[in-house]
Amino acid sequence: MPHAGGRHFLQIPGPTNVPDRVLRAIARPTIDHRGPEFGKLSREVLDGLKEVFRTTSPVVIFPGSGTGAWEAALVNTCSPGDSVLMFETGQFATLWHELATRVGLDAEFIPGDWRHGVNAGEVEARLREDREHRIRAVAVVHNETSTGIASNVAAVRKAMDRAGHPALLLVDTISSLASIDYRHDEWGVDVTVAGSQKGLMLPPGLSFNAVSQKALAASKSARLARSYWDWAPMLAANKTGYFPYTPATNLLYGLREALEMLREEGLENVLARHTRHGEATRRAVRAWGLELVCQEPSEYSSSLTAVFLPDGYNADEFRKAILDRFNMSLGNGLGRLQGRVFRIGHLGDFNDLMLAGTLSGVEMGLALCGIPHGSGGVSAALESLTQAARGQSANRGAGA
Ligand SMILES: Cc1ncc(COP(=O)(O)O)c(C=O)c1O
C-alpha cells in the first residue's frame, strides 16, 4: 500500500502493535545459540515468563505459532484414542477440537452457541457421568478470540474438583495472557497454551506451554507420537539455558524486552488497563445501538470486543471501507460469524488515546457506510476513560 500519512492502526485482536522498544531489541545481531551470552538470555526469559503465567512450573518455549502449542499440549499428555472433553465456544475452540481429532484423540465437543463461555455446571455433570475416568483431559479456550468471550477457568477447576475427576486441565490463553487475569498455579491448570503475538506484544513466531508437575508425570506415559513438540528434550536442554534445536534467537531478545516492559508497568496495572479499555469500548457499542456477540456480562472479554452489524450490512465491506479511508485494520468475523461481525482488538501495547482513535474510526466508518447507529459512542467511551483517569488520580492522591 502506498504511504498515506500517519501510522497504521492495527486493531485486530492479534497480532498486536509491537512497541518500538521490542522492535529495536529484535533488531540486535543474532548470536551463537550455543554460546554463553545466549545461555544468559534464555535463563532470563524462561524465569521471567513464570511471573506472567503466575506459576513456579517450567514454561516451554517453541519456535512456532499458537497452533503448535495446542498440539504440544495434547501430544505430550495423551495416548491414542484417549477421550478429551472440549467446548464449542467459537472458532478457536472448533479448530482445537479438529486438531485433537486429527492427532488421534476421541475428542468430545460439547455444543455451544458462540455467545457464551464454558458452562462449569456442564463440565461437572459430564465428568460425574464418566465413572470409569476415561476422560483424560478437559480443554478450555480461556478467551475466545472469535467472539470476545472469556470463560471462567477458576469455575471450571472447581467443577472438576467437585466431580472428583482426575482429568488434566488444559487452557488456551493465546488472547488472554498478559491481558486478562490468569493464574496457572492457583487455578490448578496443568497445561497453559500461549502465543507471542497478543498480550506479550511480540510479533508472531513463539508459542508456549506452562507445564504442571501432574502434566509432566502424565507425559512420561503418554503415547501419542511426538518429536518436534516433545517437552522432554526441551526441558532437559533448558536446565542449562539451551534448546534441543535452533531457537528463535531474535524473538527471544524481543521477549526479554517485553517482559521487562510488563514488569515496569506492573502486571496488575496492565490487566486494569485492559479492563478499562474493554469497558469503554462496550459503552461506545451500546451508544451506537449495536449488539455484542457476548451475551453474558460476567464473560465480557477485556482484550477484544466482537460486534454484530445490523441485518443487511456486510461486516467485511465495512472493514474494507475503514481500512481504505482511515488506514485501520479491524478483525473479521470468523467461521459462522463471517460477514456479520467485526472485532475491535484492544490488547497489547495500547493506551487511552489509541482507543479513542480506534473508536473514532469505527464511528466514522458506520456513518460512511450508511449503517444505522446511535450517536455519541465515542463520547460515551471518552467519558468512561475520563472517569477512570479521575479515579486513578484520586487513588494516587489518597495514597500520597
Ligand atoms: C484463542 C486462540 N487460540 C489459538 C489461536 C491459534 O494461534 P496461531 O494462529 O498463532 O496458530 C489463536 C489465534 O488467533 C487464538 O486467538
Tab-separated table of C-alpha atoms and ligand atoms in Angstrom:
chain	number	residue	atom	x	y	z
A	1	MET	CA	0.000	0.000	0.000
A	2	PRO	CA	1.400	3.486	-0.796
A	3	HIS	CA	2.189	5.641	2.235
A	4	ALA	CA	-0.933	7.513	3.356
A	5	GLY	CA	0.431	9.687	6.198
A	6	GLY	CA	0.456	8.790	9.874
A	7	ARG	CA	0.566	5.346	11.443
A	8	HIS	CA	-1.499	2.328	10.515
A	9	PHE	CA	-3.957	1.361	13.273
A	10	LEU	CA	-3.587	-2.398	13.780
A	11	GLN	CA	-6.745	-3.093	15.776
A	12	ILE	CA	-7.220	-6.763	15.041
A	13	PRO	CA	-7.195	-8.930	18.167
A	14	GLY	CA	-3.670	-10.077	17.452
A	15	PRO	CA	-1.065	-9.901	16.171
A	16	THR	CA	-0.965	-6.632	18.088
A	17	ASN	CA	1.115	-3.462	17.803
A	18	VAL	CA	4.743	-4.253	18.584
A	19	PRO	CA	6.333	-1.485	20.681
A	20	ASP	CA	9.432	0.237	19.275
A	21	ARG	CA	11.476	-0.992	22.242
A	22	VAL	CA	10.680	-4.585	21.325
A	23	LEU	CA	11.354	-3.996	17.621
A	24	ARG	CA	14.743	-2.496	18.477
A	25	ALA	CA	15.595	-5.428	20.738
A	26	ILE	CA	14.755	-7.877	17.934
A	27	ALA	CA	16.977	-5.930	15.529
A	28	ARG	CA	20.156	-6.756	17.503
A	29	PRO	CA	22.713	-9.004	15.789
A	30	THR	CA	21.943	-12.699	16.057
A	31	ILE	CA	24.261	-14.543	18.452
A	32	ASP	CA	25.535	-18.121	18.779
A	33	HIS	CA	22.654	-20.065	20.319
A	34	ARG	CA	25.170	-22.437	21.899
A	35	GLY	CA	27.349	-19.668	23.337
A	36	PRO	CA	27.450	-18.164	26.878
A	37	GLU	CA	25.559	-14.967	26.041
A	38	PHE	CA	22.606	-16.972	24.758
A	39	GLY	CA	22.510	-19.131	27.900
A	40	LYS	CA	22.047	-15.985	29.979
A	41	LEU	CA	19.292	-14.662	27.689
A	42	SER	CA	17.303	-17.878	27.745
A	43	ARG	CA	17.512	-18.238	31.521
A	44	GLU	CA	16.203	-14.673	31.881
A	45	VAL	CA	13.192	-15.273	29.627
A	46	LEU	CA	12.405	-18.742	30.997
A	47	ASP	CA	12.330	-17.296	34.537
A	48	GLY	CA	10.553	-14.080	33.533
A	49	LEU	CA	7.740	-15.934	31.779
A	50	LYS	CA	6.789	-17.677	35.026
A	51	GLU	CA	5.701	-14.344	36.518
A	52	VAL	CA	3.298	-13.738	33.640
A	53	PHE	CA	1.796	-17.243	33.762
A	54	ARG	CA	1.756	-16.956	37.569
A	55	THR	CA	3.460	-20.266	38.016
A	56	THR	CA	6.520	-21.824	39.568
A	57	SER	CA	6.376	-24.650	36.993
A	58	PRO	CA	8.510	-24.695	33.863
A	59	VAL	CA	7.368	-22.866	30.735
A	60	VAL	CA	8.411	-24.392	27.410
A	61	ILE	CA	9.114	-22.014	24.504
A	62	PHE	CA	8.563	-23.303	20.960
A	63	PRO	CA	9.515	-21.544	17.743
A	64	GLY	CA	6.022	-21.845	16.276
A	65	SER	CA	2.530	-20.389	16.227
A	66	GLY	CA	-0.180	-20.996	18.810
A	67	THR	CA	-1.492	-23.971	16.848
A	68	GLY	CA	1.782	-25.769	17.563
A	69	ALA	CA	1.405	-25.134	21.291
A	70	TRP	CA	-2.160	-26.570	21.099
A	71	GLU	CA	-0.723	-29.714	19.530
A	72	ALA	CA	2.095	-29.871	22.082
A	73	ALA	CA	-0.374	-29.717	24.994
A	74	LEU	CA	-2.237	-32.746	23.626
A	75	VAL	CA	0.558	-34.946	22.283
A	76	ASN	CA	2.601	-34.665	25.473
A	77	THR	CA	-0.254	-35.670	27.770
A	78	CYS	CA	-2.467	-38.114	25.845
A	79	SER	CA	-2.347	-41.545	24.225
A	80	PRO	CA	-4.094	-42.668	21.019
A	81	GLY	CA	-7.865	-42.936	21.459
A	82	ASP	CA	-7.947	-41.099	24.816
A	83	SER	CA	-11.119	-39.110	25.495
A	84	VAL	CA	-10.778	-35.350	25.710
A	85	LEU	CA	-13.608	-33.028	26.698
A	86	MET	CA	-13.836	-29.786	24.696
A	87	PHE	CA	-16.407	-26.976	24.425
A	88	GLU	CA	-17.720	-25.196	21.351
A	89	THR	CA	-17.259	-21.594	22.446
A	90	GLY	CA	-16.304	-20.328	18.975
A	91	GLN	CA	-13.940	-20.722	16.031
A	92	PHE	CA	-10.731	-21.310	18.006
A	93	ALA	CA	-12.317	-23.980	20.191
A	94	THR	CA	-13.558	-25.581	16.958
A	95	LEU	CA	-10.060	-25.581	15.453
A	96	TRP	CA	-8.510	-27.043	18.599
A	97	HIS	CA	-11.157	-29.760	18.587
A	98	GLU	CA	-10.389	-30.573	14.927
A	99	LEU	CA	-6.679	-30.771	15.749
A	100	ALA	CA	-7.370	-33.125	18.676
A	101	THR	CA	-9.370	-35.411	16.378
A	102	ARG	CA	-6.643	-35.354	13.716
A	103	VAL	CA	-3.907	-36.400	16.149
A	104	GLY	CA	-5.946	-39.462	17.083
A	105	LEU	CA	-7.954	-38.471	20.157
A	106	ASP	CA	-11.590	-39.215	20.872
A	107	ALA	CA	-12.457	-35.533	21.308
A	108	GLU	CA	-15.958	-34.903	22.603
A	109	PHE	CA	-17.290	-31.446	21.672
A	110	ILE	CA	-19.971	-30.059	23.977
A	111	PRO	CA	-22.128	-27.883	21.657
A	112	GLY	CA	-22.301	-24.139	22.265
A	113	ASP	CA	-23.990	-21.100	20.705
A	114	TRP	CA	-20.805	-18.954	20.284
A	115	ARG	CA	-22.377	-16.370	22.614
A	116	HIS	CA	-21.443	-17.867	25.982
A	117	GLY	CA	-18.334	-19.269	27.632
A	118	VAL	CA	-17.828	-22.738	29.060
A	119	ASN	CA	-20.617	-23.739	31.439
A	120	ALA	CA	-18.951	-25.074	34.609
A	121	GLY	CA	-22.158	-26.905	35.604
A	122	GLU	CA	-21.999	-28.839	32.342
A	123	VAL	CA	-18.347	-29.721	32.987
A	124	GLU	CA	-19.231	-31.122	36.398
A	125	ALA	CA	-22.222	-33.096	35.088
A	126	ARG	CA	-20.245	-34.647	32.215
A	127	LEU	CA	-17.317	-35.588	34.474
A	128	ARG	CA	-19.641	-37.170	37.060
A	129	GLU	CA	-21.095	-39.373	34.298
A	130	ASP	CA	-17.586	-40.590	33.479
A	131	ARG	CA	-17.337	-43.027	36.385
A	132	GLU	CA	-14.532	-45.021	34.775
A	133	HIS	CA	-12.449	-41.870	34.353
A	134	ARG	CA	-11.983	-42.350	30.612
A	135	ILE	CA	-11.705	-38.602	30.068
A	136	ARG	CA	-8.015	-37.820	30.067
A	137	ALA	CA	-8.191	-34.034	29.728
A	138	VAL	CA	-10.586	-31.105	29.816
A	139	ALA	CA	-9.544	-28.452	27.274
A	140	VAL	CA	-10.836	-24.892	27.544
A	141	VAL	CA	-10.186	-21.748	25.495
A	142	HIS	CA	-9.930	-19.027	28.151
A	143	ASN	CA	-10.609	-16.081	25.837
A	144	GLU	CA	-12.418	-16.982	22.592
A	145	THR	CA	-10.862	-14.548	20.132
A	146	SER	CA	-13.646	-15.135	17.590
A	147	THR	CA	-16.404	-13.955	19.935
A	148	GLY	CA	-14.841	-11.783	22.660
A	149	ILE	CA	-15.976	-14.133	25.407
A	150	ALA	CA	-13.823	-15.077	28.402
A	151	SER	CA	-14.674	-18.346	30.157
A	152	ASN	CA	-14.309	-18.677	33.914
A	153	VAL	CA	-11.332	-21.031	34.284
A	154	ALA	CA	-11.404	-20.970	38.097
A	155	ALA	CA	-15.044	-22.145	37.973
A	156	VAL	CA	-14.099	-24.983	35.591
A	157	ARG	CA	-11.358	-26.062	38.026
A	158	LYS	CA	-13.843	-26.050	40.922
A	159	ALA	CA	-16.323	-28.082	38.860
A	160	MET	CA	-13.619	-30.694	38.161
A	161	ASP	CA	-12.761	-30.839	41.859
A	162	ARG	CA	-16.429	-31.183	42.863
A	163	ALA	CA	-16.777	-34.072	40.434
A	164	GLY	CA	-13.652	-35.631	41.983
A	165	HIS	CA	-12.341	-36.333	38.483
A	166	PRO	CA	-8.595	-36.752	37.816
A	167	ALA	CA	-8.598	-35.317	34.243
A	168	LEU	CA	-5.900	-32.836	33.330
A	169	LEU	CA	-6.958	-29.236	32.723
A	170	LEU	CA	-5.552	-27.699	29.515
A	171	VAL	CA	-6.208	-23.989	28.901
A	172	ASP	CA	-5.611	-21.837	25.813
A	173	THR	CA	-4.615	-18.306	26.886
A	174	ILE	CA	-3.442	-17.163	23.458
A	175	SER	CA	-5.536	-13.968	23.586
A	176	SER	CA	-5.703	-13.563	27.366
A	177	LEU	CA	-2.180	-13.936	28.774
A	178	ALA	CA	-0.916	-10.542	29.992
A	179	SER	CA	-4.315	-9.012	29.168
A	180	ILE	CA	-6.908	-10.779	31.341
A	181	ASP	CA	-6.379	-12.104	34.873
A	182	TYR	CA	-4.913	-15.625	34.640
A	183	ARG	CA	-3.343	-17.860	37.304
A	184	HIS	CA	-1.792	-21.156	36.200
A	185	ASP	CA	-0.885	-22.401	39.693
A	186	GLU	CA	-3.760	-21.015	41.744
A	187	TRP	CA	-6.374	-22.370	39.320
A	188	GLY	CA	-4.739	-25.786	39.162
A	189	VAL	CA	-4.158	-25.673	35.412
A	190	ASP	CA	-1.997	-28.494	34.043
A	191	VAL	CA	-1.012	-27.080	30.663
A	192	THR	CA	-1.373	-23.431	29.694
A	193	VAL	CA	-1.070	-22.739	25.970
A	194	ALA	CA	0.021	-19.251	24.870
A	195	GLY	CA	1.474	-17.321	21.941
A	196	SER	CA	3.768	-14.341	21.471
A	197	GLN	CA	1.660	-12.128	19.223
A	198	LYS	CA	-1.018	-10.718	21.537
A	199	GLY	CA	-0.658	-9.611	25.161
A	200	LEU	CA	3.080	-10.272	25.074
A	201	MET	CA	3.457	-7.527	22.420
A	202	LEU	CA	5.765	-9.565	20.161
A	203	PRO	CA	5.461	-10.497	16.510
A	204	PRO	CA	4.050	-13.967	15.802
A	205	GLY	CA	6.549	-16.826	15.984
A	206	LEU	CA	6.838	-18.048	19.575
A	207	SER	CA	4.405	-20.221	21.473
A	208	PHE	CA	4.394	-21.606	24.984
A	209	ASN	CA	3.300	-24.439	27.256
A	210	ALA	CA	3.374	-23.914	31.022
A	211	VAL	CA	3.532	-27.439	32.440
A	212	SER	CA	2.374	-28.585	35.903
A	213	GLN	CA	4.036	-31.458	37.769
A	214	LYS	CA	0.923	-33.544	37.129
A	215	ALA	CA	1.162	-32.870	33.365
A	216	LEU	CA	4.853	-33.681	33.438
A	217	ALA	CA	4.134	-37.006	35.153
A	218	ALA	CA	1.408	-37.732	32.561
A	219	SER	CA	3.872	-37.034	29.743
A	220	LYS	CA	6.077	-39.916	30.890
A	221	SER	CA	3.436	-42.475	29.929
A	222	ALA	CA	1.574	-40.578	27.159
A	223	ARG	CA	1.952	-42.462	23.856
A	224	LEU	CA	0.802	-40.095	21.095
A	225	ALA	CA	3.641	-39.700	18.572
A	226	ARG	CA	5.674	-36.566	19.218
A	227	SER	CA	9.030	-35.264	18.164
A	228	TYR	CA	9.296	-31.510	17.495
A	229	TRP	CA	6.758	-30.762	20.243
A	230	ASP	CA	8.232	-33.158	22.822
A	231	TRP	CA	8.680	-31.471	26.206
A	232	ALA	CA	11.347	-33.901	27.465
A	233	PRO	CA	14.366	-32.829	25.347
A	234	MET	CA	13.252	-29.196	25.681
A	235	LEU	CA	13.109	-29.275	29.473
A	236	ALA	CA	16.388	-31.179	29.686
A	237	ALA	CA	18.207	-28.626	27.485
A	238	ASN	CA	16.509	-25.622	29.152
A	239	LYS	CA	18.025	-26.647	32.508
A	240	THR	CA	21.373	-25.374	31.267
A	241	GLY	CA	19.860	-22.473	29.273
A	242	TYR	CA	19.841	-24.118	25.848
A	243	PHE	CA	17.452	-25.668	23.337
A	244	PRO	CA	17.411	-29.051	21.548
A	245	TYR	CA	17.085	-27.306	18.165
A	246	THR	CA	17.701	-23.782	16.884
A	247	PRO	CA	15.630	-21.331	18.941
A	248	ALA	CA	14.162	-18.101	17.528
A	249	THR	CA	17.075	-16.088	18.951
A	250	ASN	CA	15.944	-12.613	17.929
A	251	LEU	CA	12.364	-13.136	19.105
A	252	LEU	CA	13.828	-14.094	22.475
A	253	TYR	CA	15.576	-10.697	22.614
A	254	GLY	CA	12.137	-9.208	21.983
A	255	LEU	CA	10.595	-11.395	24.668
A	256	ARG	CA	13.170	-10.234	27.237
A	257	GLU	CA	12.312	-6.620	26.433
A	258	ALA	CA	8.548	-7.252	26.525
A	259	LEU	CA	8.818	-8.984	29.911
A	260	GLU	CA	10.794	-6.007	31.203
A	261	MET	CA	8.093	-3.627	29.938
A	262	LEU	CA	5.352	-5.673	31.656
A	263	ARG	CA	7.411	-5.568	34.864
A	264	GLU	CA	7.873	-1.799	34.627
A	265	GLU	CA	4.144	-1.182	34.181
A	266	GLY	CA	3.217	-3.900	36.703
A	267	LEU	CA	1.068	-6.867	35.668
A	268	GLU	CA	-1.871	-5.663	37.795
A	269	ASN	CA	-1.785	-2.277	36.034
A	270	VAL	CA	-1.590	-3.980	32.651
A	271	LEU	CA	-4.696	-6.031	33.471
A	272	ALA	CA	-6.534	-2.952	34.819
A	273	ARG	CA	-5.709	-1.083	31.605
A	274	HIS	CA	-7.278	-3.864	29.546
A	275	THR	CA	-10.360	-3.917	31.784
A	276	ARG	CA	-10.738	-0.143	31.326
A	277	HIS	CA	-10.453	-0.364	27.550
A	278	GLY	CA	-12.944	-3.229	27.333
A	279	GLU	CA	-15.467	-1.236	29.383
A	280	ALA	CA	-15.022	1.977	27.364
A	281	THR	CA	-15.410	0.050	24.093
A	282	ARG	CA	-18.649	-1.579	25.228
A	283	ARG	CA	-20.018	1.835	26.257
A	284	ALA	CA	-19.396	3.033	22.703
A	285	VAL	CA	-21.051	-0.063	21.208
A	286	ARG	CA	-24.107	0.430	23.445
A	287	ALA	CA	-24.427	4.086	22.419
A	288	TRP	CA	-24.226	3.059	18.763
A	289	GLY	CA	-27.098	0.653	19.487
A	290	LEU	CA	-25.156	-2.308	18.081
A	291	GLU	CA	-25.230	-5.816	19.514
A	292	LEU	CA	-22.320	-7.502	21.256
A	293	VAL	CA	-21.657	-11.156	20.438
A	294	CYS	CA	-21.099	-11.856	24.150
A	295	GLN	CA	-24.433	-12.234	25.951
A	296	GLU	CA	-23.172	-12.714	29.489
A	297	PRO	CA	-21.733	-9.607	31.192
A	298	SER	CA	-19.555	-11.660	33.561
A	299	GLU	CA	-17.871	-13.126	30.456
A	300	TYR	CA	-17.049	-9.894	28.627
A	301	SER	CA	-13.523	-10.010	27.224
A	302	SER	CA	-11.065	-7.247	28.096
A	303	SER	CA	-8.848	-7.942	25.104
A	304	LEU	CA	-11.334	-7.622	22.267
A	305	THR	CA	-14.956	-6.746	21.524
A	306	ALA	CA	-16.927	-8.589	18.814
A	307	VAL	CA	-19.917	-6.674	17.422
A	308	PHE	CA	-22.778	-7.627	15.077
A	309	LEU	CA	-23.715	-5.259	12.276
A	310	PRO	CA	-27.474	-4.871	11.697
A	311	ASP	CA	-29.005	-7.427	9.275
A	312	GLY	CA	-28.433	-6.496	5.656
A	313	TYR	CA	-24.995	-4.908	6.220
A	314	ASN	CA	-21.785	-6.741	5.413
A	315	ALA	CA	-19.078	-6.510	8.076
A	316	ASP	CA	-16.277	-7.231	5.586
A	317	GLU	CA	-17.340	-4.326	3.344
A	318	PHE	CA	-17.483	-2.120	6.453
A	319	ARG	CA	-13.969	-3.174	7.459
A	320	LYS	CA	-12.692	-2.582	3.948
A	321	ALA	CA	-14.123	0.947	3.900
A	322	ILE	CA	-12.393	1.692	7.222
A	323	LEU	CA	-9.085	0.278	6.001
A	324	ASP	CA	-9.245	2.203	2.714
A	325	ARG	CA	-10.288	5.518	4.229
A	326	PHE	CA	-8.824	5.561	7.746
A	327	ASN	CA	-5.910	3.106	7.460
A	328	MET	CA	-7.206	0.934	10.299
A	329	SER	CA	-7.447	-2.877	10.344
A	330	LEU	CA	-10.303	-4.382	12.366
A	331	GLY	CA	-10.775	-8.106	12.973
A	332	ASN	CA	-13.143	-10.023	10.695
A	333	GLY	CA	-15.973	-12.361	11.653
A	334	LEU	CA	-14.644	-15.939	11.777
A	335	GLY	CA	-16.381	-19.193	10.896
A	336	ARG	CA	-20.129	-18.914	11.224
A	337	LEU	CA	-19.812	-15.197	12.118
A	338	GLN	CA	-18.110	-14.301	8.844
A	339	GLY	CA	-19.565	-11.175	7.223
A	340	ARG	CA	-21.861	-10.499	10.200
A	341	VAL	CA	-19.378	-9.482	12.867
A	342	PHE	CA	-16.386	-7.185	13.202
A	343	ARG	CA	-13.915	-7.348	16.075
A	344	ILE	CA	-12.104	-4.495	17.791
A	345	GLY	CA	-8.793	-5.562	19.307
A	346	HIS	CA	-7.824	-3.528	22.387
A	347	LEU	CA	-4.975	-5.600	23.755
A	348	GLY	CA	-1.219	-5.459	23.992
A	349	ASP	CA	0.695	-2.188	23.768
A	350	PHE	CA	-2.287	0.168	23.793
A	351	ASN	CA	-3.468	3.308	25.583
A	352	ASP	CA	-6.496	5.563	26.062
A	353	LEU	CA	-5.787	7.808	23.093
A	354	MET	CA	-5.170	4.848	20.788
A	355	LEU	CA	-8.565	3.527	21.858
A	356	ALA	CA	-10.129	6.944	21.245
A	357	GLY	CA	-8.672	6.931	17.722
A	358	THR	CA	-9.824	3.364	17.111
A	359	LEU	CA	-13.403	4.048	18.194
A	360	SER	CA	-13.449	7.274	16.171
A	361	GLY	CA	-12.517	5.235	13.101
A	362	VAL	CA	-15.350	2.786	13.801
A	363	GLU	CA	-17.865	5.598	14.344
A	364	MET	CA	-16.839	7.403	11.153
A	365	GLY	CA	-16.952	4.074	9.291
A	366	LEU	CA	-20.529	3.464	10.432
A	367	ALA	CA	-21.536	6.900	9.094
A	368	LEU	CA	-19.532	6.475	5.880
A	369	CYS	CA	-21.192	3.136	5.107
A	370	GLY	CA	-24.688	4.407	5.949
A	371	ILE	CA	-25.110	1.851	8.727
A	372	PRO	CA	-27.908	2.906	11.099
A	373	HIS	CA	-26.481	3.669	14.538
A	374	GLY	CA	-26.982	5.885	17.554
A	375	SER	CA	-24.834	8.944	18.122
A	376	GLY	CA	-22.372	9.559	20.932
A	377	GLY	CA	-20.439	6.271	21.012
A	378	VAL	CA	-17.020	7.909	21.091
A	379	SER	CA	-18.223	10.468	23.660
A	380	ALA	CA	-19.507	7.685	25.900
A	381	ALA	CA	-16.127	5.938	25.687
A	382	LEU	CA	-14.231	9.169	26.406
A	383	GLU	CA	-16.447	9.809	29.422
A	384	SER	CA	-15.687	6.297	30.705
A	385	LEU	CA	-11.935	6.776	30.205
A	386	THR	CA	-12.039	10.188	31.895
A	387	GLN	CA	-13.902	8.763	34.895
A	388	ALA	CA	-11.305	6.007	35.191
A	389	ALA	CA	-8.471	8.562	34.982
A	390	ARG	CA	-10.124	10.676	37.705
A	391	GLY	CA	-10.415	7.564	39.891
A	392	GLN	CA	-6.745	6.770	39.386
A	393	SER	CA	-5.666	10.349	40.247
A	394	ALA	CA	-7.854	10.304	43.368
A	395	ASN	CA	-6.303	6.979	44.454
A	396	ARG	CA	-2.811	8.352	43.922
A	397	GLY	CA	-3.765	11.457	45.919
A	398	ALA	CA	-5.166	9.347	48.774
A	399	GLY	CA	-2.030	7.211	48.807
A	400	ALA	CA	0.348	10.214	48.851
B	1	LIG	C1	-7.592	-18.220	21.266
B	1	LIG	C2	-6.710	-18.635	20.141
B	1	LIG	N1	-6.272	-19.899	20.101
B	1	LIG	C3	-5.458	-20.327	19.111
B	1	LIG	C4	-5.070	-19.497	18.092
B	1	LIG	C5	-4.194	-20.037	17.009
B	1	LIG	O1	-2.944	-19.458	17.114
B	1	LIG	P1	-1.989	-19.288	15.823
B	1	LIG	O2	-2.796	-18.615	14.767
B	1	LIG	O3	-0.837	-18.491	16.345
B	1	LIG	O4	-1.574	-20.661	15.404
B	1	LIG	C6	-5.493	-18.172	18.106
B	1	LIG	C7	-5.077	-17.246	17.040
B	1	LIG	O5	-5.512	-16.131	16.953
B	1	LIG	C8	-6.334	-17.734	19.150
B	1	LIG	O6	-6.774	-16.465	19.200
